[in-house]
Amino acid sequence: MGSGIEVPCGENEFSSEDDSIYFDAASDLALDSEVERIVDLTGDTSNICDEPSVDLLSEESSPALLRPRAYQLEMLDEGLQRNIIIAMDTGSGKTLIAILRIAAELERCPAEQLIWFSCPTVALCEQQFAVISSQLPAFQCRILKGSDNVEHWSDQRLWDAILKNVRVVVSTPKILLDALTHGFVRLNSIALLVFDEAHNCTKGNAANMVMQDFYYRSLQGDSTDSIPHILGLTASPVLNARAGGLDIIERNLNAISKTPRTNRQEMMEFVHPPVFKTLLYQSPSIDGMARNAIRTLGSLTKAYQEMDIAQDPYVLNLASSTNPNDQRKLRKALLGRRTYCQDQMKRFWSQSHTILDQLGAFGCNYYICTCIKQFLKTEDPNLSGWIQLANDEKKYLTRVLQQVEIDELSLEFSVCGPLLSAKTELLIDLLVDESIPNFAGLVFVEQRATVAVLSYIISVHPRTRHLLECGTFVGTSMHVKRSASSIGDLLEPRHQRETLNDLRGGRKNLILTTNVLEEGIDVSACHIVISFDKPTNLKSFIQRRGRARKQHSKFVLMLPQHDVSTSIEEWSELEAEMIRTYQDDMRKVEAMQQREALSEDAARSFFVESTGALLTMENVVAHLYHFCATLPASPYVDLRPEFIFEEDSVNELISAHVILPISVDVAVREAAGLSWWLTERNAKKDAAFQAYMALYQAGLINDHLLPLLRYGEDEQEAIAAVEQRPALMDVVEQWSPWARVAQKWQSSAELFTTAIALKTEDDVPFQMLLLLPCRPPRLAEITLHWNQDLCYKAAADSPTKVSVENISTSLVAESTYMLLSSVFRSRMKDGHHDFAALFTASIESRALERWQASMDGTRPAVDLSSAITGFSEVGLIRDQTRNGVAHILRGVTTTKPNDFHSFSNAQEAEKPGELYLEVVRLPKRADFLHPIPKDERCQPSHSSTVVLNASTCEVDNLPMAFARFALFIPSIMHRYETIMVAEELSRSILEPVNFQDLNLVLTAITASSAREGTNYERLELLGDCILKLCTSVQLVAEYPNWHEGYLSAKKDHTVANSRLARAALETGLGRYILTKPFTGQKWRPLYNSDLLEPKPEGTRQISSKTLADVVEALIGAAFIDGGVSKALTCLAIFVPEISWQPLEIRLTSLYQTISLSIPIPPRLVGLETLIGYHFTKSILLIEAMTHPSFTGGTLSVSSSYQRLEFLGDAILDNLVVSAVFSQAKREYSHVEMYWLRAALVNAEFLAFLAMEWGIEEERGDVIEDSEQKGSFKEIMGTVKVPFWSFMRHSSQTIAKKQKECLERYNVVGSEIKEELFKGGKYPWAKLARLQADKFFSDIVESLLGAVYLDSKGDDKATEDVAERIGILPYLRRILEEGVELVHPKGILGQMVGNQKLEYVLGVEWKGEEDGGKEGEKWYTCAVKVGGREVVRVGEGMNKEEVKTRAAESAIEVLNAEKAVVGDMGMEI
């Protein structure tokens, strides 16, 4: 384990975009809290999609990213123009070119045509099929092999079934030839014929017969449109026509051999010719001691020579026959000694001598003994590799072989000592000398038997057994002419696929093989390749040395010093020819390097007058690399510019053109130099200069000749990498409407009365009037919490205007004073009646005078009757023994109760006839807006019923109903104050929006800290989505040539909290934000005289996040009030630097710029069916499915999906949040909405849908008819083509990642589906187990963006696609069934409170004994709470998944512990 690493907390782990705003909104459930930390002991700091780092500012190539290189693109371009044979060295990437060529052909050929990929061997077919099918997952591929019984498919319907919907077929040329010969496949159904190892297309080879008998026959017809394009792949003809027969192959394939010319120097940088050397060994010489040691061979020779042919079962059978033909066969057999048994023994004896000559006595003994032992075990039914001999022949051979004396002792290497041939000893010396760390080598041997024995020798030799891990590979041919029975066969080929995988994985470092590995099959690059036996021809020689392609590798040819069959001169000539070829290549490179050193005038420049910036030929290449480095980074994509050179061989001049990454707008993606140059260096500068000027003229480079960076024209902000924001900001004190009301009292000739009705569910409404000098806004119904059980509702009518002349404001003021003094006497100023807000029972003067006269003052409480029932008509009871403390009457009695626990005077004796009052203390609260918590304990004197002697009390003439209303006045005035603040904001800053519903504004400006009945958090969530969508649409339309990097930077700046907080300050919004809670504790009546006194404007501090949130909430409120148009108006107020136009105008203009309409590639037609939407602008669908790594096909006219994904991300957010607002049956809290949104837009969920969503295609198979032996029939089924497979890319790494993720999906996909659509909890852990790369979710979002643009913003079209994908169905299930969505880490964080929470990550390794693969890596996670380890889990596929499972387990443990503690408490 590595050392502990503390990982920074607070990362957003769920969204495919930066959604830190949502984590702020749900900060109480943030996954990594201040008391939580992650301790990573894995020593692994990589993320899911991490790629090796690449220096994008460097011109040096990096092997980490497998993008097509310039020379490969050169070959692709050639192949798209004509039939070619790509002649390139082994390891130079011919297969990648072929796949790009196939992909391009599939883009343009009709859907009914297919690609046929021909390979000379079955093993190579299997390898190429695996590569092609993984790289082109959207297309059905099929491999046809002899083992499929293809030769028995004698009915057209079988072939029609097997090729149904298949677009790529891989087979040997013989299968294709037979299919064409019998008319089951027609040549015009093939769009492209690919011949791997094209040098085999000669003479009677099946590939050549296909061309001669069918291709050229069609070529001579009237129309050549129906003949396929040809692509050949070979490494052998690279030398010259004389050596490789290149001219013959070109004629046979009707193709021109092409090897990179212009970019040959680059190819030479990646192809490393090995150092070629010969190693001479002495011819074998068997001395006397060796002869004694090989007595086993002598015994075998004797047994063979003494075989009595007359006793041979074949001869005996013929001799017993009287048939003349059998007699002729008998004479022939006796004369030639040719029977099966004789042939077997002869081959065995001959092979044994070959082993002796090649490997020495030890090898010979081992071979003979092992072969005989294996033959004598042929009764074992599981032993493969042997024929079922006739019983008589088996017995005969058994008797012969039993005569051979086996020397068991000679099989021990330590006993035999050095009895190896000089050739073998020389090989051992070479392997030991060349062995280095991470060594990998190949040894080519002619005979299969020699491979087996030599492998054994290396595995037991004391110098190599601990140094080398040796494997064998001898091919898998099952050709009927190949005898499957031979006494001398040792190797079992069934497991040789593992041999190559072991070499690639480093588990083996040396492979012994026959010529089967010479061509085609993918073998890891080796440090050394040894030809143990001489190659049979030049082709074999070239193929073998091509396997040694690591830098500084060696190719060693072992030759005898005296070989009568081959002269040293012949091999010397071949070696010299090879050296000359290498030297020719190197001379070309050296000549280019010398030319690069030439001095050549390249004085071209561009000067920007406004800034003084200067672009020259010397600095332009660095500038271009810097621009590409600022493009949006994406895994598996190399962002460096690609330079391709063209050579004028006549004038020896060079020109260049440059291709920028696909994320650059197509109009400026490619540029060509203006001139021809002597050097590549200047040609490159010329192309770079034209490209950079095009970028500048397109507005993608600023006047400083630098990329636009983050914020476009704002240079000051562009320099800053991140705009910092302070936690707290000073803003003006909250605006109060009462000062303006006070001013209106001085001048207004009009007054406004508002009837306020106070009621409970049971009572008759009690009404009072509010009098103000200005029209108050309509107040929403107020809930007033009298106590824990009883609530009143205060409802205000619309204001009525009256003339000031018709109202006695002084009488109304006196009424107000009477009301307030009944309950707030200690808070009032004596003699002051100039209240800002007046309350009265009536505004008619006479009635008011009568009311005041009847309500003023008090009377003795003894006047109360015990028969009173309507206590609301009785005023407050004032205990004169306690300075007139007010109480509320609850009952009247003439008997002193005995069951009350509290009395006004506990010692007072009961007096007959006296009146007693049951009362409760009048609440001292002035805040009735907030409920009293159920568990809050009140003082007994304030909540308990007490008994007072009526003789010591007085009762107010003002009934309790008026006193209660007076208690509610501070709360009512506060609510009027807040709605008047909202009204003022609407009339000032927000006047252009023209809000109709002030309550939306009020909600938007109310922080949760204000503890009002509502707050901005839900609206902020909606506003954030609206802001994100509108900004994305505006930017995509306004800057149609901006790449996603520019768009994201501009959007991030626009929607950043820092920018929105600054907007709040600049507009003065801060003064209208409600942050302080109303408590009523310091409430005092507002007097006009006080309000009119000038006071300095105070300040307060509000967090920048709150300021930003309020802006977003106002945007959300505007959207609800009047749709997107009002939201845009609101946006224009706070973010004026963007020209906010109606979305339909923006989308229409953008739609019109997408003028290109090209045919949808045949494969994507099926995607339109899956989507259920037909694209008018087909280029949008193509772009939506094009990964930034894609090369070829429509590359020159389309871009990658990044811009559409940028838009689709905002569309998806808005779609989900808007649906919750419109469809939810209840009001979801902002925290609930946060988790709901996180559940529906996180990358893992979208990736799962991309794997789950797909179309079914028909696929046929052929099986043998069980009822009719030897007959075959077709069976039709379907195969699922998932949505993700339609993504176009050109990365082998992506194909690998897709395959790995698909394997994980096959394991957990059904469980995820079950939990999503039937379970009660969201499957966070299982989704994390998918470990899906971001591109899976990217194409979901880019598709939504494409549909949105193509439909010009049609929400219905976008929703329909989201419905088909599965997003909206799951949203409905959440809303209807209440699925638990909170992440387990969020729940656990809440459970532990302020205790320290730690996730300690570790690694465990498993082997085969643990049920896994050897060296398999798993993650572990321990959860610690307060330093105590609560739980530990293992077998995690990735860190996030194991942390999530650990949190789930910790929750279960803590809940169980809590239950045990609870049970113990109950027992106590």
Short mmCIF file of C-alpha atoms in Angstrom, two decimals, residues 246 318 341 370 372 473 538 692 722 799 954 1012 1120 1154:
data_model
loop_
_atom_site.label_atom_id
_atom_site.label_comp_id
_atom_site.label_asym_id
_atom_site.label_seq_id
_atom_site.Cartn_x
_atom_site.Cartn_y
_atom_site.Cartn_z
CA LEU A 246 5.15 -5.95 -56.96
CA LEU A 318 -4.88 -57.07 -49.05
CA CYS A 341 2.16 -47.83 -40.39
CA THR A 370 7.70 -38.34 -25.05
CA ILE A 372 6.13 -42.98 -27.61
CA PHE A 473 2.44 -20.98 -31.25
CA LEU A 538 12.45 -13.41 -49.38
CA TYR A 692 -3.38 31.31 -38.02
CA VAL A 722 -10.60 32.34 -12.42
CA PRO A 799 -57.52 48.33 -1.27
CA GLU A 954 -59.99 44.80 36.25
CA GLU A 1012 -40.34 33.50 6.01
CA ILE A 1120 -43.00 31.34 -14.22
CA ILE A 1154 -26.51 25.30 -41.04
#
